[in-house]
C-alpha positions as a printed Julia matrix, in Angstrom:
357×3 Matrix{Float64}:
   4.55  -14.15   21.36
   7.0   -12.74   18.86
   5.61  -10.56   16.12
   5.29  -12.32   12.76
   8.36  -10.9    11.02
  10.63  -12.61   13.52
   9.51  -16.11   12.63
   7.24  -15.77    9.59
   7.06  -18.97    7.58
   4.02  -18.25    5.43
   3.28  -15.8     2.64
   0.67  -13.08    2.93
  -1.82  -11.32    0.67
  -2.85   -7.99    2.16
  -6.26   -6.39    1.84
  -6.25   -2.64    1.25
  -8.29   -0.36    3.5
 -11.91   -1.24    2.7
 -14.42   -3.99    1.97
 -16.52   -4.44   -1.16
 -19.34   -6.54    0.3
 -22.03   -4.15    1.57
 -22.53   -5.94    4.89
 -18.8    -6.05    5.62
 -18.34   -2.47    4.4
 -21.03   -1.2     6.78
 -19.34   -2.86    9.72
 -15.65   -2.33    8.95
 -15.11    0.61    6.58
 -13.93    3.79    8.31
 -16.06    6.94    8.45
 -14.72   10.17    6.99
 -15.0    13.86    7.82
 -13.87   16.69    5.54
 -12.16   19.94    6.49
 -15.27   21.8     5.3
 -17.48   19.87    7.7
 -14.95   20.18   10.53
 -15.16   23.96   10.23
 -18.94   23.94   10.61
 -20.81   24.1    13.89
 -20.59   20.69   15.51
 -17.44   19.86   13.54
 -15.39   19.19   16.65
 -17.82   16.57   17.93
 -18.03   15.0    14.47
 -14.26   14.67   14.18
 -13.88   13.25   17.68
 -16.74   10.78   17.24
 -15.37    9.55   13.91
 -11.85    9.13   15.32
 -13.06    7.05   18.25
 -15.43    5.04   16.04
 -12.68    4.35   13.5
 -10.21    3.11   16.11
 -12.92    0.85   17.51
 -13.57   -0.45   13.98
  -9.88   -1.2    13.58
  -9.94   -3.14   16.84
 -13.05   -4.97   15.58
 -11.3    -5.79   12.29
  -8.3    -7.24   14.11
 -10.33   -9.26   16.61
 -13.24  -10.56   14.54
 -12.41  -10.52   10.81
  -8.77  -11.45   10.32
  -8.53  -14.09   13.08
 -11.09  -16.04   11.02
  -9.05  -15.76    7.82
  -6.31  -18.2     6.74
  -2.86  -17.11    7.89
  -2.01  -16.3     4.28
  -4.7   -13.58    4.3
  -3.87  -12.02    7.66
  -2.53   -8.7     6.42
  -4.25   -5.32    6.23
  -3.53   -1.81    4.96
  -5.01    0.72    7.39
  -6.84    3.64    5.78
  -5.51    7.19    6.09
  -8.93    8.12    7.5
  -8.25    6.57   10.91
  -7.98   10.02   12.54
 -10.05   12.39   10.36
  -8.6    15.87    9.78
  -5.72   15.07   12.16
  -3.05   17.1    10.36
  -5.11   20.32   10.38
  -3.77   22.83   12.94
  -7.14   23.65   14.51
  -7.99   20.0    15.27
  -4.99   19.32   17.51
  -6.71   20.51   20.73
  -9.69   18.33   19.82
  -7.48   15.28   19.61
  -5.74   16.1    22.88
  -9.11   15.76   24.61
  -9.62   12.18   23.37
  -5.98   11.07   23.11
  -6.05    8.82   26.16
  -9.11    6.96   24.85
  -7.6     6.58   21.37
  -4.33    5.33   22.84
  -6.03    2.66   24.92
  -8.02    1.36   21.94
  -4.95    1.23   19.7
  -2.94   -0.6    22.34
  -5.61   -3.29   22.28
  -5.52   -3.28   18.48
  -1.75   -3.77   18.5
  -2.07   -6.62   20.98
  -4.65   -8.24   18.7
  -2.36   -7.89   15.66
   0.42   -9.65   17.55
  -1.83  -12.33   19.0
  -3.41  -13.21   15.67
  -0.29  -12.72   13.54
  -1.71   -9.92   11.35
   0.65   -7.86    9.21
  -0.22   -4.15    9.15
   0.66   -1.26    6.85
  -0.51    2.13    5.63
  -0.13    4.2     2.47
  -0.17    8.02    2.66
  -1.77    9.75   -0.33
  -0.1    11.0    -3.51
   0.13   14.52   -2.07
   2.77   13.38    0.39
   5.92   14.25   -1.57
   9.1    14.15    0.48
  11.16   14.96   -2.63
   9.23   18.15   -3.37
  11.08   21.36   -4.26
   8.43   23.36   -2.37
   9.35   23.82    1.34
   5.68   24.03    2.37
   4.91   20.74    0.64
   7.89   19.11    2.34
   6.75   20.36    5.76
   3.22   19.06    5.2
   4.59   15.77    3.88
   6.67   15.26    7.01
   3.6    16.02    9.15
   1.56   13.5     7.17
   4.23   10.81    7.45
   4.5    11.33   11.19
   0.71   11.06   11.42
   0.65    7.71    9.59
   3.62    6.46   11.62
   1.5     7.03   14.73
  -0.6     4.03   13.74
   2.25    1.62   14.27
   3.85    3.35   17.25
   0.56    3.71   19.14
  -0.14    0.02   18.57
   3.27   -0.86   19.97
   4.57   -2.42   16.75
   8.31   -2.38   16.01
   9.04    0.09   13.21
  10.59   -2.55   10.97
   7.43   -4.66   11.22
   5.08   -1.84   10.24
   5.08   -0.66    6.63
   4.37    2.97    5.67
   4.71    3.3     1.92
   4.85    6.34   -0.39
   5.83    7.13   -3.97
   9.19    8.74   -4.62
   7.7    11.48   -6.86
   9.01   15.05   -7.09
  10.4    15.07  -10.64
   8.81   18.35  -11.78
  10.23   18.08  -15.27
  13.79   17.93  -13.94
  16.29   15.11  -13.58
  15.64   11.97  -11.56
  18.88   12.64   -9.73
  17.54   15.95   -8.38
  14.47   14.35   -6.8
  16.59   11.58   -5.28
  18.89   14.19   -3.74
  15.94   16.15   -2.3
  14.41   13.0    -0.79
  17.78   12.12    0.71
  18.1    15.61    2.18
  14.62   15.64    3.73
  14.62   12.06    5.05
  16.63   12.83    8.27
  13.91   15.25    9.41
  11.61   12.29   10.05
  11.5    10.66   13.48
  13.41    7.44   14.0
  10.15    5.46   13.97
   8.94    7.05   10.72
  12.3     6.38    9.08
  12.25    2.78   10.25
   8.83    1.93    8.84
   9.01    3.96    5.62
   9.24    2.37    2.18
   9.22    3.91   -1.31
   7.62    2.42   -4.41
   8.36    2.76   -8.1
   5.94    4.7   -10.31
   3.84    3.81  -13.34
   4.52    6.82  -15.61
   7.23    6.25  -18.23
   8.88    9.55  -17.26
   8.57    8.92  -13.53
  10.73    7.01  -11.05
  11.36    3.4   -11.98
  12.51    0.62   -9.65
  16.16    1.3   -10.45
  15.66    4.87   -9.16
  14.23    3.69   -5.84
  17.08    1.2    -5.55
  19.52    4.05   -6.12
  17.81    5.96   -3.32
  18.21    2.91   -1.06
  21.96    3.02   -1.63
  22.08    6.5    -0.13
  19.71    6.23    2.83
  18.29    3.27    4.79
  15.01    3.17    2.86
  13.1     0.04    1.83
  12.02   -0.39   -1.79
   8.46   -1.49   -2.4
   8.29   -3.13   -5.8
   4.97   -2.45   -7.52
   4.94   -5.03  -10.3
   2.07   -3.35  -12.16
   3.85    0.0   -12.1
   6.93   -1.74  -13.42
   4.95   -2.91  -16.45
   3.14    0.4   -16.99
   6.44    2.28  -16.87
   7.45    0.31  -19.96
   4.22    0.9   -21.89
   5.58    3.74  -24.01
   4.05    2.87  -27.38
   0.52    3.35  -28.69
  -1.3     1.73  -31.57
  -4.19    2.83  -33.77
  -7.23    0.56  -33.41
 -10.45    0.51  -35.41
 -13.62    0.72  -33.29
 -16.67    0.77  -35.5
 -16.13    3.66  -37.87
 -13.63    5.37  -35.6
  -9.89    4.86  -35.27
  -8.58    5.44  -31.74
  -5.34    5.1   -29.8
  -4.58    2.53  -27.16
  -1.47    1.72  -25.15
   0.56   -1.28  -26.23
   0.57   -3.56  -23.19
   2.87   -6.21  -24.62
   5.85   -5.69  -22.31
   8.14   -7.98  -20.35
   6.83   -8.35  -16.81
   9.25   -8.56  -13.92
   9.9   -12.03  -12.43
  11.33  -13.4    -9.2
  14.65  -14.0   -10.98
  15.07  -10.35  -12.0
  17.97   -8.47  -10.44
  15.56   -5.64   -9.64
  13.31   -8.02   -7.71
  16.25   -9.5    -5.82
  17.69   -6.11   -4.89
  14.29   -4.79   -3.81
  13.93   -7.79   -1.47
  17.4    -7.17   -0.04
  16.57   -3.52    0.67
  14.22   -4.69    3.44
  17.28   -5.91    5.35
  16.02   -9.27    6.55
  12.38   -8.28    7.03
   9.99   -9.96    4.61
   9.03   -7.29    2.04
   5.51   -6.05    1.37
   5.25   -5.42   -2.38
   2.26   -4.37   -4.5
   0.29   -6.33   -7.07
  -2.45   -5.07   -9.37
  -3.28   -5.33  -13.05
  -4.94   -3.44  -15.87
  -8.55   -3.81  -16.92
  -9.22   -6.44  -19.56
  -8.11   -5.37  -23.08
 -11.71   -5.67  -24.26
 -12.67   -2.74  -22.0
 -12.06    0.17  -24.37
 -12.71    2.73  -21.63
  -9.26    1.9   -20.22
  -7.23    1.53  -23.42
  -5.23    4.67  -22.64
  -5.26    4.07  -18.88
  -3.49    0.75  -18.34
  -2.38    1.96  -14.91
  -5.97    1.85  -13.6
  -6.56   -1.03  -11.19
  -8.96   -3.73  -12.33
 -11.87   -4.92  -10.21
 -10.48   -8.44   -9.75
  -7.63  -10.44  -11.29
  -8.5   -11.99  -14.64
  -5.03  -12.6   -16.14
  -4.01  -16.11  -15.06
  -0.6   -15.88  -16.72
   0.18  -12.75  -14.73
  -1.1   -14.33  -11.52
   1.06  -17.39  -12.16
   4.03  -15.1   -12.71
   3.6   -13.79   -9.16
   3.33  -17.13   -7.36
   7.13  -17.73   -7.19
   7.54  -14.17   -5.87
   5.56  -15.18   -2.79
   8.53  -17.26   -1.72
  10.33  -13.99   -0.97
   7.71  -11.25   -0.52
   4.15  -10.54    0.57
   1.78   -8.5    -1.59
  -0.73   -5.72   -1.09
  -3.63   -6.62   -3.39
  -4.65   -3.37   -5.04
  -7.96   -4.08   -6.76
 -11.3    -2.31   -6.75
 -13.3    -5.27   -5.42
 -11.09   -5.55   -2.32
 -11.69   -8.82   -0.42
 -13.26  -10.4    -3.51
 -10.01   -9.92   -5.47
  -7.92  -11.12   -2.53
  -9.97  -14.3    -2.23
  -9.83  -14.91   -5.98
  -6.05  -14.62   -6.1
  -5.73  -16.79   -2.97
  -7.88  -19.51   -4.55
  -5.72  -19.36   -7.7
  -2.53  -19.78   -5.65
  -3.98  -22.76   -3.82
  -4.9   -24.33   -7.17
  -1.34  -23.77   -8.36
  -0.02  -25.43   -5.21
  -2.3   -28.43   -5.78
  -1.3   -28.65   -9.43
   2.41  -28.44   -8.59
   2.08  -30.96   -5.79
   3.82  -28.75   -3.2
   3.07  -25.58   -1.23
   4.71  -22.22   -1.73
   7.5   -22.11    0.86
   8.91  -18.82    2.11
  12.62  -18.21    1.6
  15.19  -15.53    2.24
  17.6   -14.03   -0.24
């Protein structure tokens, strides 16, 4: 059976890393181990046990949970905790002892992903900065990217079909051009597989890297641009307004900005940067405006999706791209957005049909 990107004819909503429901979370969420614990007596056994248990959980996820989901929901972002403490120097001998067992489990997991048509991805943390001006940070970032790329390669997935996404980052008060040059310089030090599965997303801070910066990067190196539609909006929230709350007057961000659409040149060019592979973009949204705790933090992800206009805005995008659903209530938010899309299809009298640009 060919892997889904070869013949994919349906859109996907991807669940990110964990489950919200307590019963599902207990069964499927990965266990973690900190460096502090790893250094304690018994740390080696703890790390090894967690690594084996996590790979078995991934196999369980891909053989019991997603095969029972609609095809539109068969996509999953794998947590960075799969191999706890893997990038620490002193744990490498520990992993060598269990490598054969981990490899066998992940081969089965990859076979399950192919059999059940499940799209897989991962998202290294914000400390992975390939455009850093600090050589030590760059070295550690490369190590972390190679670690995450292991997920796809050990499962036997083609690099172009596995998505490993990071932020561009690395501005440090300088010019955007400088960070783009540093990223371009450091990119060739990655393995062929890591280069092939890597994508870079736009940022939410008004002084950070916007989608046009990641598209500029893609003109210099073969990198895929992950469009984060929420970050696109937050990047443009540059104004604040004074609001009366009781007897106090406080600031809040002005959220009234133009959201990106499927007809935007930025959207089209981001899709093209995936070079024939169906893109995996990001969707999230701010907390409700009535929640004053988040008035100055519009970039914070809401628990579920409440803005029907914004959800409707994304439905046409599904013709061209899949979406990671970044929301605090995980599978609850995914199901809610899925139900909304199905209602839109019923109302429109036709299904969302995937297309290529």
